[in-house]
Coordinates of C-alpha atoms in Angstrom, one line a residue:
Chain A
M1204 CA -215.6 29.6 -117.2
S1205 CA -212.1 30.5 -118.0
D1206 CA -208.8 30.9 -116.3
A1207 CA -208.1 34.4 -114.9
D1208 CA -205.1 34.8 -117.2
H1209 CA -207.4 34.9 -120.2
V1210 CA -209.3 37.8 -118.9
T1211 CA -208.9 41.0 -120.8
I1212 CA -208.9 44.2 -118.7
V1213 CA -210.8 47.0 -120.3
M1214 CA -209.7 50.3 -118.8
I1215 CA -211.9 53.3 -119.5
E1216 CA -210.0 56.3 -118.2
D1217 CA -209.6 59.7 -119.8
D1218 CA -206.7 60.9 -117.8
E1219 CA -203.5 59.5 -119.3
G1220 CA -201.6 59.9 -116.1
H1221 CA -204.2 58.0 -114.1
A1222 CA -204.3 55.3 -116.8
R1223 CA -200.5 55.0 -116.6
L1224 CA -200.5 54.8 -112.8
I1225 CA -203.2 52.2 -112.8
E1226 CA -201.4 50.1 -115.3
K1227 CA -198.1 50.4 -113.5
N1228 CA -199.6 49.3 -110.2
I1229 CA -201.6 46.5 -111.8
R1230 CA -198.4 45.2 -113.2
R1231 CA -196.6 45.8 -110.0
A1232 CA -199.2 43.6 -108.3
G1233 CA -198.2 40.8 -110.6
V1234 CA -201.1 40.9 -112.9
S1235 CA -200.0 40.3 -116.5
N1236 CA -203.4 40.2 -118.2
E1237 CA -203.9 42.2 -121.4
I1238 CA -205.1 45.7 -120.7
K1239 CA -207.1 47.6 -123.3
A1240 CA -207.2 51.3 -122.5
F1241 CA -209.8 53.7 -123.8
A1242 CA -209.7 57.5 -123.2
D1243 CA -213.4 58.2 -123.9
G1244 CA -216.8 56.6 -123.6
T1245 CA -217.7 56.3 -127.2
S1246 CA -214.6 54.3 -128.3
A1247 CA -215.0 52.1 -125.2
L1248 CA -218.6 51.3 -126.1
D1249 CA -217.6 50.7 -129.7
Y1250 CA -215.2 48.1 -128.4
L1251 CA -217.4 46.5 -125.7
L1252 CA -220.8 46.5 -127.5
G1253 CA -219.9 46.8 -131.2
P1254 CA -221.5 49.1 -133.7
D1255 CA -225.0 47.5 -133.1
R1256 CA -224.5 48.1 -129.3
T1257 CA -225.6 44.6 -128.4
G1258 CA -222.3 43.3 -127.2
V1259 CA -222.5 40.3 -129.5
V1260 CA -219.0 41.1 -130.8
R1261 CA -217.5 40.2 -127.4
R1262 CA -219.3 36.9 -127.2
G1263 CA -217.1 34.2 -125.6
Q1264 CA -214.6 36.6 -124.2
A1265 CA -213.8 37.0 -120.5
L1266 CA -213.7 40.7 -119.7
M1267 CA -213.3 42.9 -116.7
I1268 CA -214.0 46.6 -116.9
L1269 CA -212.2 49.3 -115.0
L1270 CA -214.4 52.4 -115.2
D1271 CA -213.8 56.1 -114.5
L1272 CA -216.9 58.1 -113.9
N1273 CA -215.7 61.4 -115.3
L1274 CA -215.4 61.0 -119.1
P1275 CA -215.3 63.7 -121.6
D1276 CA -218.2 62.5 -123.8
M1277 CA -220.4 60.7 -121.3
T1278 CA -220.5 59.6 -117.7
G1279 CA -219.3 56.3 -116.4
I1280 CA -222.8 55.7 -115.2
D1281 CA -224.0 55.7 -118.9
I1282 CA -221.4 53.0 -119.7
L1283 CA -222.3 51.0 -116.7
Q1284 CA -226.0 51.0 -117.7
A1285 CA -225.2 50.1 -121.3
V1286 CA -223.0 47.2 -120.3
K1287 CA -225.6 45.9 -117.8
R1288 CA -228.3 46.1 -120.5
S1289 CA -226.4 43.9 -122.9
Q1290 CA -227.5 40.3 -122.9
H1291 CA -223.9 39.2 -123.5
L1292 CA -222.0 41.4 -121.1
K1293 CA -224.3 41.9 -118.2
A1294 CA -222.3 39.3 -116.1
T1295 CA -219.0 41.1 -116.7
P1296 CA -217.4 42.4 -113.5
I1297 CA -217.1 46.2 -113.4
V1298 CA -214.8 48.1 -111.1
V1299 CA -215.6 51.7 -110.7
L1300 CA -212.4 53.7 -110.1
T1301 CA -212.8 57.3 -109.7
T1302 CA -212.1 60.5 -107.7
T1303 CA -215.6 60.8 -106.4
D1304 CA -216.4 59.6 -102.9
D1305 CA -219.9 61.0 -103.0
Q1306 CA -222.2 58.6 -101.1
R1307 CA -225.1 59.0 -103.5
E1308 CA -222.9 58.3 -106.5
I1309 CA -221.4 55.2 -104.8
E1310 CA -224.9 53.9 -104.0
R1311 CA -226.0 54.6 -107.6
C1312 CA -223.1 52.6 -109.0
Y1313 CA -223.8 49.6 -106.8
E1314 CA -227.5 49.7 -107.6
L1315 CA -226.7 49.6 -111.3
G1316 CA -224.5 46.5 -110.8
A1317 CA -221.0 47.7 -110.2
N1318 CA -219.0 45.0 -108.4
V1319 CA -216.4 47.2 -106.7
Y1320 CA -216.1 51.0 -106.1
I1321 CA -212.7 52.3 -105.5
V1322 CA -211.9 56.0 -104.7
K1323 CA -208.6 57.1 -106.2
P1324 CA -206.7 58.2 -103.1
V1325 CA -204.3 61.1 -103.3
N1326 CA -201.9 59.3 -100.9
Y1327 CA -199.7 57.3 -103.1
D1328 CA -199.3 54.3 -100.8
N1329 CA -203.0 54.0 -100.5
F1330 CA -203.4 54.3 -104.2
A1331 CA -200.9 51.6 -104.9
H1332 CA -202.4 49.5 -102.2
A1333 CA -205.9 49.9 -103.7
I1334 CA -204.7 48.8 -107.1
R1335 CA -202.9 45.8 -105.7
Q1336 CA -206.0 44.9 -103.9
L1337 CA -207.6 44.9 -107.3
G1338 CA -204.9 42.5 -108.5
L1339 CA -205.9 40.3 -105.7
F1340 CA -209.5 40.7 -106.7
F1341 CA -208.6 39.4 -110.2
S1342 CA -207.1 36.2 -108.8
V1343 CA -210.1 35.5 -106.6
I1344 CA -213.0 36.4 -108.9
K1345 CA -214.4 34.1 -111.4
V1346 CA -214.8 36.1 -114.5
P1347 CA -217.5 34.5 -116.8
E1348 CA -217.1 34.5 -120.5
A1349 CA -219.5 36.6 -122.4
H1350 CA -222.1 34.5 -124.1
Chain B
M1382 CA -260.7 115.6 -85.2
Q1383 CA -263.4 112.9 -84.7
T1384 CA -263.1 113.3 -80.9
A1385 CA -263.4 117.1 -81.1
L1386 CA -266.5 116.8 -83.3
L1387 CA -268.1 114.3 -80.9
A1388 CA -267.3 116.5 -78.0
V1389 CA -268.9 119.5 -79.7
G1390 CA -272.0 117.5 -80.5
F1391 CA -272.2 116.3 -77.0
V1392 CA -271.9 119.9 -75.6
V1393 CA -274.5 121.2 -78.0
L1394 CA -276.9 118.4 -77.0
A1395 CA -276.3 119.1 -73.3
A1396 CA -276.8 122.8 -73.7
M1397 CA -279.9 122.3 -75.7
S1398 CA -281.3 119.9 -73.1
G1399 CA -280.5 122.4 -70.3
T1400 CA -282.0 125.3 -72.1
T1401 CA -285.1 123.4 -73.1
L1402 CA -285.6 122.2 -69.6
W1403 CA -285.2 125.7 -68.2
L1404 CA -287.6 127.1 -70.8
V1405 CA -290.1 124.5 -70.1
R1406 CA -289.9 125.3 -66.4
Q1407 CA -290.3 128.9 -67.3
T1408 CA -293.4 128.2 -69.4
E1409 CA -294.8 126.3 -66.5
T1410 CA -294.2 129.2 -64.1
N1411 CA -295.7 131.6 -66.5
F1412 CA -298.7 129.4 -66.9
R1413 CA -299.1 129.2 -63.2
W1414 CA -299.0 132.9 -62.8
T1415 CA -301.5 133.5 -65.6
A1416 CA -303.8 131.0 -63.9
H1417 CA -303.2 132.9 -60.7
S1418 CA -304.3 136.2 -62.3
Q1419 CA -307.4 134.3 -63.5
D1420 CA -308.0 133.2 -59.9
V1421 CA -307.6 136.7 -58.5
Q1422 CA -310.1 138.1 -61.1
S1423 CA -312.7 135.3 -60.4
A1424 CA -312.3 135.8 -56.6
L1425 CA -312.9 139.6 -57.2
L1426 CA -315.9 138.8 -59.3
Q1427 CA -317.4 136.5 -56.7
L1428 CA -316.9 139.2 -54.1
Q1429 CA -318.6 141.8 -56.2
L1430 CA -321.4 139.5 -57.1
S1431 CA -322.1 138.6 -53.5
I1432 CA -322.1 142.3 -52.5
R1433 CA -324.6 143.0 -55.3
R1434 CA -326.7 140.1 -54.1
A1435 CA -326.6 141.4 -50.5
E1436 CA -327.6 144.8 -51.8
S1437 CA -330.4 143.5 -53.9
G1438 CA -331.6 141.3 -51.0
E1439 CA -331.6 144.3 -48.8
R1440 CA -333.6 146.4 -51.4
G1441 CA -336.1 143.5 -51.9
Y1442 CA -336.6 143.2 -48.2
M1443 CA -337.0 147.0 -47.8
L1444 CA -339.7 147.0 -50.5
T1445 CA -341.6 143.9 -49.7
S1446 CA -340.5 143.0 -46.1
D1447 CA -340.4 139.4 -47.5
T1448 CA -338.1 137.4 -45.2
D1449 CA -336.9 135.4 -48.3
Y1450 CA -335.0 138.6 -49.2
L1451 CA -333.8 138.9 -45.7
D1452 CA -332.4 135.3 -46.0
L1453 CA -330.7 136.2 -49.3
L1454 CA -329.2 139.2 -47.6
R1455 CA -328.0 137.2 -44.7
T1456 CA -326.5 134.3 -46.6
S1457 CA -324.7 136.9 -48.9
L1458 CA -323.4 138.7 -45.9
D1459 CA -322.1 135.4 -44.5
V1460 CA -320.1 134.5 -47.6
V1461 CA -318.6 137.9 -48.2
P1462 CA -315.8 137.8 -45.5
G1463 CA -314.6 134.5 -46.9
Y1464 CA -314.4 136.0 -50.4
V1465 CA -312.4 139.0 -49.0
D1466 CA -310.0 136.6 -47.3
K1467 CA -309.6 134.6 -50.4
L1468 CA -308.8 137.7 -52.5
Q1469 CA -306.4 139.0 -49.9
T1470 CA -304.6 135.7 -49.7
L1471 CA -304.3 135.5 -53.5
V1472 CA -302.7 138.9 -53.9
A1473 CA -300.6 138.7 -50.7
D1474 CA -297.5 138.2 -52.9
N1475 CA -297.9 141.5 -54.7
P1476 CA -297.7 144.6 -52.4
E1477 CA -299.6 147.0 -54.7
Q1478 CA -302.4 144.6 -55.2
A1479 CA -302.4 143.7 -51.5
A1480 CA -302.9 147.4 -50.7
R1481 CA -305.8 147.5 -53.1
A1482 CA -307.2 144.4 -51.6
A1483 CA -306.9 145.8 -48.1
L1484 CA -308.8 149.0 -49.3
I1485 CA -311.5 146.7 -50.8
G1486 CA -311.6 144.8 -47.5
E1487 CA -312.2 148.1 -45.6
L1488 CA -314.9 149.3 -48.0
V1489 CA -316.6 145.9 -47.9
S1490 CA -316.6 145.9 -44.1
A1491 CA -318.1 149.4 -44.1
K1492 CA -320.7 148.4 -46.7
L1493 CA -321.5 145.2 -44.8
A1494 CA -321.9 147.2 -41.6
E1495 CA -324.2 149.7 -43.4
L1496 CA -326.3 146.9 -44.9
K1497 CA -326.6 145.2 -41.5
R1498 CA -327.7 148.4 -39.9
I1499 CA -330.4 149.0 -42.5
A1500 CA -331.6 145.4 -42.2
D1501 CA -331.6 145.7 -38.4
L1502 CA -333.7 149.0 -38.5
Q1503 CA -336.1 147.4 -40.9
I1504 CA -336.4 144.3 -38.7
A1505 CA -337.0 146.6 -35.7
G1506 CA -339.9 148.3 -37.7
N1507 CA -338.1 151.5 -38.3
P1508 CA -338.2 151.7 -42.1
S1509 CA -337.9 155.6 -42.3
E1510 CA -334.6 155.5 -40.5
A1511 CA -333.4 152.7 -42.7
L1512 CA -334.4 154.7 -45.7
D1513 CA -332.5 157.7 -44.3
I1514 CA -329.4 155.6 -44.3
I1515 CA -330.1 154.5 -47.9
R1516 CA -330.6 158.0 -49.0
D1517 CA -327.5 159.1 -47.3
P1518 CA -325.0 159.8 -50.2
E1519 CA -322.4 158.4 -47.9
G1520 CA -323.6 154.9 -48.7
Q1521 CA -323.7 155.7 -52.4
S1522 CA -320.2 157.0 -52.3
L1523 CA -319.0 153.9 -50.4
M1524 CA -320.3 151.8 -53.2
T1525 CA -318.7 153.9 -55.9
R1526 CA -315.4 153.7 -54.1
F1527 CA -315.8 150.0 -53.8
I1528 CA -316.4 149.7 -57.6
D1529 CA -313.5 152.0 -58.3
A1530 CA -311.2 149.9 -56.0
T1531 CA -312.3 146.6 -57.6
R1532 CA -311.8 148.1 -61.1
A1533 CA -308.4 149.2 -60.1
L1534 CA -307.5 145.8 -58.8
R1535 CA -309.0 144.0 -61.8
D1536 CA -307.2 146.3 -64.3
A1537 CA -303.9 145.8 -62.5
E1538 CA -304.5 142.1 -62.5
I1539 CA -305.4 142.1 -66.2
Q1540 CA -302.3 144.1 -66.9
L1541 CA -300.3 141.6 -65.0
Q1542 CA -301.9 138.7 -66.8
E1543 CA -301.2 140.4 -70.1
E1544 CA -297.5 140.8 -69.2
R1545 CA -297.4 137.2 -68.1
K1546 CA -299.0 136.0 -71.3
E1547 CA -296.5 138.0 -73.3
R1548 CA -293.6 136.6 -71.3
S1549 CA -295.0 133.1 -71.9
R1550 CA -295.3 133.7 -75.6
S1551 CA -291.7 134.9 -75.8
T1552 CA -290.5 132.0 -73.8
A1553 CA -292.4 129.6 -76.1
S1554 CA -290.9 131.2 -79.2
L1555 CA -287.5 131.2 -77.5
L1556 CA -288.0 127.5 -76.8
L1557 CA -288.9 126.8 -80.4
A1558 CA -285.9 128.9 -81.6
V1559 CA -283.5 127.1 -79.3
S1560 CA -284.9 123.7 -80.3
L1561 CA -284.7 124.5 -84.0
F1562 CA -281.2 125.9 -83.6
G1563 CA -280.0 122.9 -81.6
A1564 CA -281.6 120.5 -84.1
G1565 CA -280.0 122.4 -87.0
L1566 CA -276.6 122.2 -85.2
I1567 CA -277.0 118.5 -84.6
V1568 CA -277.9 117.9 -88.2
A1569 CA -274.9 119.9 -89.3
L1570 CA -272.7 118.0 -87.0
A1571 CA -274.1 114.7 -88.1
I1572 CA -273.5 115.7 -91.8
I1573 CA -269.9 116.7 -91.0
T1574 CA -269.4 113.5 -89.1
I1575 CA -270.8 111.4 -91.9
L1576 CA -268.6 113.2 -94.4
L1577 CA -265.6 112.7 -92.2
I1578 CA -266.4 109.1 -91.6
R1579 CA -266.9 108.6 -95.3
R1580 CA -263.6 110.2 -96.0
F1581 CA -261.9 108.2 -93.3
I1582 CA -263.4 104.9 -94.6
A1583 CA -262.3 105.9 -98.2
G1584 CA -258.8 106.5 -96.9
L1585 CA -258.9 103.2 -95.0
V1586 CA -260.0 101.3 -98.1
A1587 CA -257.4 103.0 -100.2
A1588 CA -254.7 102.2 -97.6
Q1589 CA -255.9 98.6 -97.4
T1590 CA -255.8 98.2 -101.1
A1591 CA -252.3 99.7 -101.2
L1592 CA -251.2 97.4 -98.5
A1593 CA -252.6 94.4 -100.2
D1594 CA -250.9 95.5 -103.4
A1595 CA -247.7 96.0 -101.6
N1596 CA -248.0 92.6 -99.9
A1597 CA -248.7 90.9 -103.1
N1598 CA -245.8 92.7 -104.7
L1599 CA -243.6 91.9 -101.8
E1600 CA -244.5 88.2 -101.9
A1601 CA -243.7 88.1 -105.5
K1602 CA -240.4 89.9 -104.9
V1603 CA -239.5 87.6 -102.0
E1604 CA -240.4 84.6 -104.2
E1605 CA -238.3 85.9 -107.0
R1606 CA -235.3 86.7 -104.7
T1607 CA -235.6 83.3 -103.0
T1608 CA -235.6 81.5 -106.4
D1609 CA -232.6 83.6 -107.5
L1610 CA -230.8 82.9 -104.3
K1611 CA -231.6 79.2 -104.4
E1612 CA -230.3 79.1 -108.0
A1613 CA -227.2 81.0 -107.1
N1614 CA -226.6 78.7 -104.1
E1615 CA -227.1 75.6 -106.2
E1616 CA -224.8 77.0 -108.9
L1617 CA -222.2 77.6 -106.2
Q1618 CA -222.6 74.1 -104.8
R1619 CA -222.2 72.6 -108.3
F1620 CA -219.2 74.9 -108.9
A1621 CA -217.6 73.9 -105.6
Y1622 CA -218.2 70.2 -106.3
I1623 CA -216.9 70.3 -109.9
V1624 CA -213.9 72.4 -108.9
S1625 CA -212.9 70.1 -106.1
H1626 CA -213.4 67.1 -108.3
D1627 CA -211.5 68.4 -111.2
L1628 CA -208.7 69.7 -108.9
R1629 CA -208.4 66.3 -107.4
S1630 CA -207.8 64.6 -110.7
P1631 CA -204.5 66.3 -111.5
L1632 CA -203.5 65.9 -107.9
V1633 CA -203.8 62.1 -108.2
N1634 CA -201.3 62.4 -111.0
I1635 CA -198.9 64.6 -109.2
M1636 CA -199.1 62.3 -106.2
G1637 CA -198.8 59.1 -108.3
F1638 CA -195.8 60.2 -110.3
T1639 CA -194.2 61.6 -107.2
G1640 CA -194.5 58.1 -105.9
E1641 CA -192.9 56.8 -109.1
L1642 CA -190.1 59.3 -108.7
D1643 CA -189.6 58.1 -105.2
A1644 CA -189.4 54.5 -106.5
I1645 CA -186.8 55.6 -109.1
R1646 CA -184.8 57.3 -106.4
R1647 CA -184.8 54.2 -104.4
D1648 CA -183.6 52.2 -107.4
L1649 CA -180.8 54.8 -107.9
A1650 CA -179.9 54.7 -104.2
D1651 CA -179.8 50.9 -104.3
E1652 CA -177.2 51.0 -107.0
Q1653 CA -174.7 52.9 -104.9
P1654 CA -173.2 50.2 -102.6
R1655 CA -171.8 48.3 -105.6
D1656 CA -168.6 50.5 -105.9
G1657 CA -168.1 50.2 -102.2
T1658 CA -167.5 53.9 -101.3
A1659 CA -170.1 56.5 -100.6
D1660 CA -169.8 59.4 -102.9
P1661 CA -170.6 62.6 -100.8
A1662 CA -171.8 64.5 -103.9
R1663 CA -174.2 61.7 -104.7
Q1664 CA -175.3 61.6 -101.1
Q1665 CA -176.0 65.3 -101.2
I1666 CA -178.1 64.9 -104.4
L1667 CA -180.1 62.1 -102.9
A1668 CA -180.7 64.2 -99.7
D1669 CA -181.9 67.2 -101.9
F1670 CA -184.1 64.8 -103.8
D1671 CA -185.6 63.6 -100.5
E1672 CA -186.2 67.1 -99.3
A1673 CA -187.9 68.1 -102.6
L1674 CA -190.1 65.0 -102.5
G1675 CA -191.0 65.6 -98.9
F1676 CA -192.2 69.2 -99.7
I1677 CA -194.1 67.9 -102.7
T1678 CA -195.8 65.2 -100.7
S1679 CA -196.7 67.4 -97.8
S1680 CA -198.1 70.1 -100.1
I1681 CA -200.1 67.5 -101.9
S1682 CA -201.5 66.3 -98.6
K1683 CA -202.4 69.8 -97.6
M1684 CA -204.0 70.5 -101.0
D1685 CA -205.9 67.3 -100.7
R1686 CA -207.3 68.3 -97.3
L1687 CA -208.3 71.7 -98.6
I1688 CA -210.1 70.3 -101.6
K1689 CA -211.8 67.8 -99.3
A1690 CA -212.9 70.7 -97.1
I1691 CA -214.5 72.5 -100.1
L1692 CA -216.1 69.2 -101.1
D1693 CA -217.5 68.6 -97.6
L1694 CA -218.9 72.1 -97.5
S1695 CA -220.6 71.8 -100.8
R1696 CA -221.9 68.4 -99.7
A1697 CA -223.3 69.9 -96.4
G1698 CA -225.1 72.3 -98.6
R1699 CA -226.6 69.5 -100.8
R1700 CA -227.5 67.0 -98.1
D1701 CA -231.2 66.7 -97.5
F1702 CA -232.1 67.6 -93.9
M1703 CA -234.3 65.3 -91.9
P1704 CA -236.0 67.3 -89.1
E1705 CA -236.6 65.4 -85.8
M1706 CA -237.2 66.3 -82.2
L1707 CA -233.8 66.9 -80.6
D1708 CA -233.1 66.8 -76.9
L1709 CA -230.3 69.2 -76.8
D1710 CA -229.4 68.3 -73.1
T1711 CA -228.7 64.8 -74.1
M1712 CA -226.9 65.8 -77.3
F1713 CA -224.6 68.2 -75.5
G1714 CA -224.0 65.7 -72.8
A1715 CA -222.7 63.3 -75.4
M1716 CA -220.6 66.0 -77.0
R1717 CA -219.1 66.8 -73.6
D1718 CA -218.3 63.2 -73.0
A1719 CA -216.6 63.0 -76.4
L1720 CA -214.5 66.0 -75.5
S1721 CA -213.8 65.0 -71.9
H1722 CA -210.4 63.5 -72.7
Q1723 CA -209.3 66.6 -74.5
A1724 CA -210.8 68.9 -71.9
Q1725 CA -209.0 67.0 -69.1
E1726 CA -205.7 67.3 -70.9
V1727 CA -205.9 71.1 -71.0
G1728 CA -207.6 71.3 -67.6
A1729 CA -210.9 72.7 -68.9
E1730 CA -214.4 72.3 -67.5
I1731 CA -217.5 72.2 -69.7
R1732 CA -220.8 73.2 -68.0
I1733 CA -224.1 72.6 -69.8
E1734 CA -227.1 74.5 -68.5
P1735 CA -230.7 73.4 -69.3
L1736 CA -231.4 73.8 -73.0
P1737 CA -234.6 73.9 -75.0
Q1738 CA -235.8 71.2 -77.4
I1739 CA -235.8 71.9 -81.1
E1740 CA -237.0 70.1 -84.2
S1741 CA -234.1 70.1 -86.6
D1742 CA -231.6 68.0 -88.5
R1743 CA -229.6 65.9 -86.0
L1744 CA -226.3 65.7 -87.9
A1745 CA -226.3 69.4 -88.8
V1746 CA -226.9 70.5 -85.2
E1747 CA -224.3 68.1 -83.9
Q1748 CA -221.8 69.4 -86.4
I1749 CA -222.5 73.0 -85.5
F1750 CA -222.1 72.6 -81.8
S1751 CA -219.3 70.0 -81.7
N1752 CA -217.3 72.4 -83.8
L1753 CA -218.0 75.3 -81.5
L1754 CA -217.2 73.2 -78.4
D1755 CA -214.1 71.8 -80.0
N1756 CA -212.9 75.4 -80.7
A1757 CA -213.7 76.5 -77.2
V1758 CA -211.6 73.8 -75.7
K1759 CA -208.9 74.1 -78.4
Y1760 CA -208.3 77.9 -78.1
L1761 CA -208.0 78.4 -74.3
K1762 CA -205.8 80.9 -72.7
P1763 CA -202.5 79.3 -71.5
G1764 CA -202.1 79.2 -67.7
H1765 CA -205.8 79.7 -67.0
I1766 CA -208.5 77.2 -66.0
G1767 CA -210.6 76.9 -69.0
R1768 CA -214.3 77.3 -68.5
V1769 CA -216.8 76.6 -71.3
V1770 CA -220.5 77.3 -70.6
V1771 CA -223.4 76.3 -72.8
S1772 CA -226.6 78.0 -72.1
G1773 CA -229.9 78.4 -73.9
E1774 CA -233.3 80.0 -74.0
E1775 CA -236.4 80.2 -76.1
K1776 CA -237.9 83.3 -77.8
I1777 CA -240.8 83.5 -80.2
G1778 CA -240.2 80.4 -82.1
F1779 CA -236.5 80.4 -81.9
A1780 CA -234.0 78.6 -79.7
I1781 CA -231.0 80.7 -78.7
I1782 CA -227.9 78.7 -77.7
R1783 CA -224.8 80.3 -76.4
V1784 CA -221.3 78.7 -76.2
S1785 CA -219.1 80.9 -74.0
D1786 CA -215.5 80.4 -73.1
N1787 CA -212.9 82.3 -71.1
G1788 CA -210.3 81.6 -73.7
R1789 CA -207.9 83.7 -75.7
G1790 CA -210.7 85.6 -77.6
I1791 CA -210.8 87.0 -81.1
A1792 CA -209.6 90.4 -82.1
P1793 CA -212.3 92.8 -83.5
E1794 CA -210.9 92.8 -87.0
D1795 CA -210.9 89.0 -87.2
R1796 CA -214.5 88.5 -86.0
E1797 CA -215.9 88.3 -89.5
R1798 CA -212.8 86.6 -91.0
V1799 CA -213.0 83.6 -88.7
F1800 CA -216.2 82.5 -90.5
E1801 CA -214.5 82.5 -93.9
L1802 CA -213.2 79.4 -95.4
F1803 CA -209.4 78.7 -94.8
R1804 CA -209.1 81.8 -92.6
R1805 CA -207.9 81.6 -89.0
A1806 CA -207.3 84.2 -86.3
G1807 CA -204.7 84.7 -83.7
A1808 CA -201.5 82.7 -83.0
Q1809 CA -201.3 79.8 -85.4
D1810 CA -200.2 77.4 -82.7
R1811 CA -203.0 74.9 -83.0
P1812 CA -203.5 72.5 -85.9
G1813 CA -206.4 73.4 -88.3
E1814 CA -207.3 74.4 -91.8
G1815 CA -209.7 77.2 -91.1
I1816 CA -212.7 75.1 -92.0
G1817 CA -214.8 74.6 -88.9
L1818 CA -216.5 78.0 -88.5
A1819 CA -217.1 78.3 -92.2
H1820 CA -218.8 75.0 -92.1
V1821 CA -220.7 76.0 -88.9
R1822 CA -222.0 79.2 -90.5
A1823 CA -223.1 77.4 -93.7
L1824 CA -225.0 74.9 -91.7
V1825 CA -226.6 77.5 -89.4
R1826 CA -227.8 79.4 -92.4
R1827 CA -229.2 76.4 -94.1
L1828 CA -231.1 75.6 -90.9
G1829 CA -232.7 79.0 -91.2
G1830 CA -230.7 80.5 -88.3
S1831 CA -227.9 82.9 -87.7
I1832 CA -224.7 83.0 -85.7
R1833 CA -223.2 85.9 -83.9
L1834 CA -219.8 86.3 -82.2
E1835 CA -219.0 88.5 -79.3
S1836 CA -215.4 88.4 -78.1
E1837 CA -212.9 90.3 -76.0
P1838 CA -209.3 89.5 -76.8
G1839 CA -207.8 87.8 -73.7
E1840 CA -211.2 87.5 -72.0
G1841 CA -213.1 84.9 -74.0
S1842 CA -215.6 84.5 -76.8
T1843 CA -219.3 83.8 -77.0
F1844 CA -220.9 82.3 -80.0
T1845 CA -224.6 82.8 -80.1
V1846 CA -226.5 80.5 -82.4
I1847 CA -230.2 81.3 -83.1
L1848 CA -232.1 78.4 -84.7
P1849 CA -235.8 78.1 -85.5
K1850 CA -237.6 75.8 -83.0
R1851 CA -239.0 73.9 -85.9
W1852 CA -237.1 73.6 -89.1
R1853 CA -239.2 73.4 -92.2
G1854 CA -237.3 73.1 -95.5

């Protein structure tokens, strides 16, 4: 177990604007954790699971993943599955943050082990609120170290 | 053609039967007449024979005075009048023969009288006188006349018989001819009928084969078209889904950074009070800024709603329907209750008449009719008591449900447009995006039904929804 401050937030979001907005609002919520941003699935998986795709590279690190479902090279679902398959990362909290509010997709994500599913609202206040809620989530959740 | 042939056959048969019957009767008559001639001749013969016997009895008696001959004479004399009567009765129908028979009768009477007289003289023992009578040529001539008369009658009767036989023969050959002709005609008719039936059956078989081919072809075509349509529909659904998704993404940015701009503006505005005085030019800039931000924000909201509508529509097309028995009376009752507040506000009354039961998807049917009821209450004519009537009936596997109102109505040129996405008709004085009816039509079509609109501007509108009684994907 580690302190929430040591948690690295891994943000996988291909839209730069969205990434920036998410980051701004996370900061605004008073969360100062390191944020690692990836704009495509492959580089994100390289970071998370390493070249051997086992996730051993992240052993001993506390991570939290912010995941967009629409990525240029793969879907967020693929990443979700890959992370949950890894012996080392399967306990890592995953927040799905996307534009889709399709019921089937939401169910699918929860079935695959996503912890939270957030729809990016178009209304700015709602959006900011959602991200701040996420900040709150950070302080409450116990993020386990990968082992 | 067949009927005419049958009629001809029937007529031929009837005519043949009639003719045959008549000819058979004719033959029978001829036969009877021939037999009659035979009877006449035999009666004549019997008469002649008995006269001859009487004569020979008389001669025998004259020669031998043996009373046996006298008995022969007497018995012969006794039977002769009966034979004369019989002959006269038989020929009574023919005047010529009757005249001859009458003459014969007279001659026979004279002869009998003569024979009697001779016999009486002989019995009285006066043979010479009796012989005188015998020698008298008068008696001889009487006999000759009798023979002549009988010959004349017999010849006439033979002549008649010959004629009758001839007639009988011709009748018989006519009968044969008619029978043969009729049989031939019937055979010909039968052959024609068989040919016609064979041709008819061949035509029938050909038609059946053609029909089966056409059916098979049609099924294949329908299958093909259905597949094409399904593919096109799925493609459209995917397209709508992707478009709305991908449109939403940049919108999140526009919205997000508009929010950021707003935050920056607030920071700028907060700086102002430090120099104590309000700068009117600066105030103006901030007001313009606010106005621009306001327009941007409201446009984003609108665009978001539209995209959401497209997304909802594409989702309605993708959702799996779960058919169940629906009690429409209960369903509409609940819808009316949900609308009662709205209806009360505008002073409208919703009446629901008895409705059929259908087996369909609950959510889809609810969405269809709550949209229609909603519209009916929403677009009433100002200053009129609104009246919305829902009625229904069943017809050959379909439920027909009508939602009628006495509202503002829809102009003819708008009747198709109202079903299109984002299109609205009439005065734009009510909130709405022009989504409801597009959604309704998409759902009705997916449920295998159709929707029709009849409307008179200023009089009201009737939406008629026809849904299959049982929905089967």
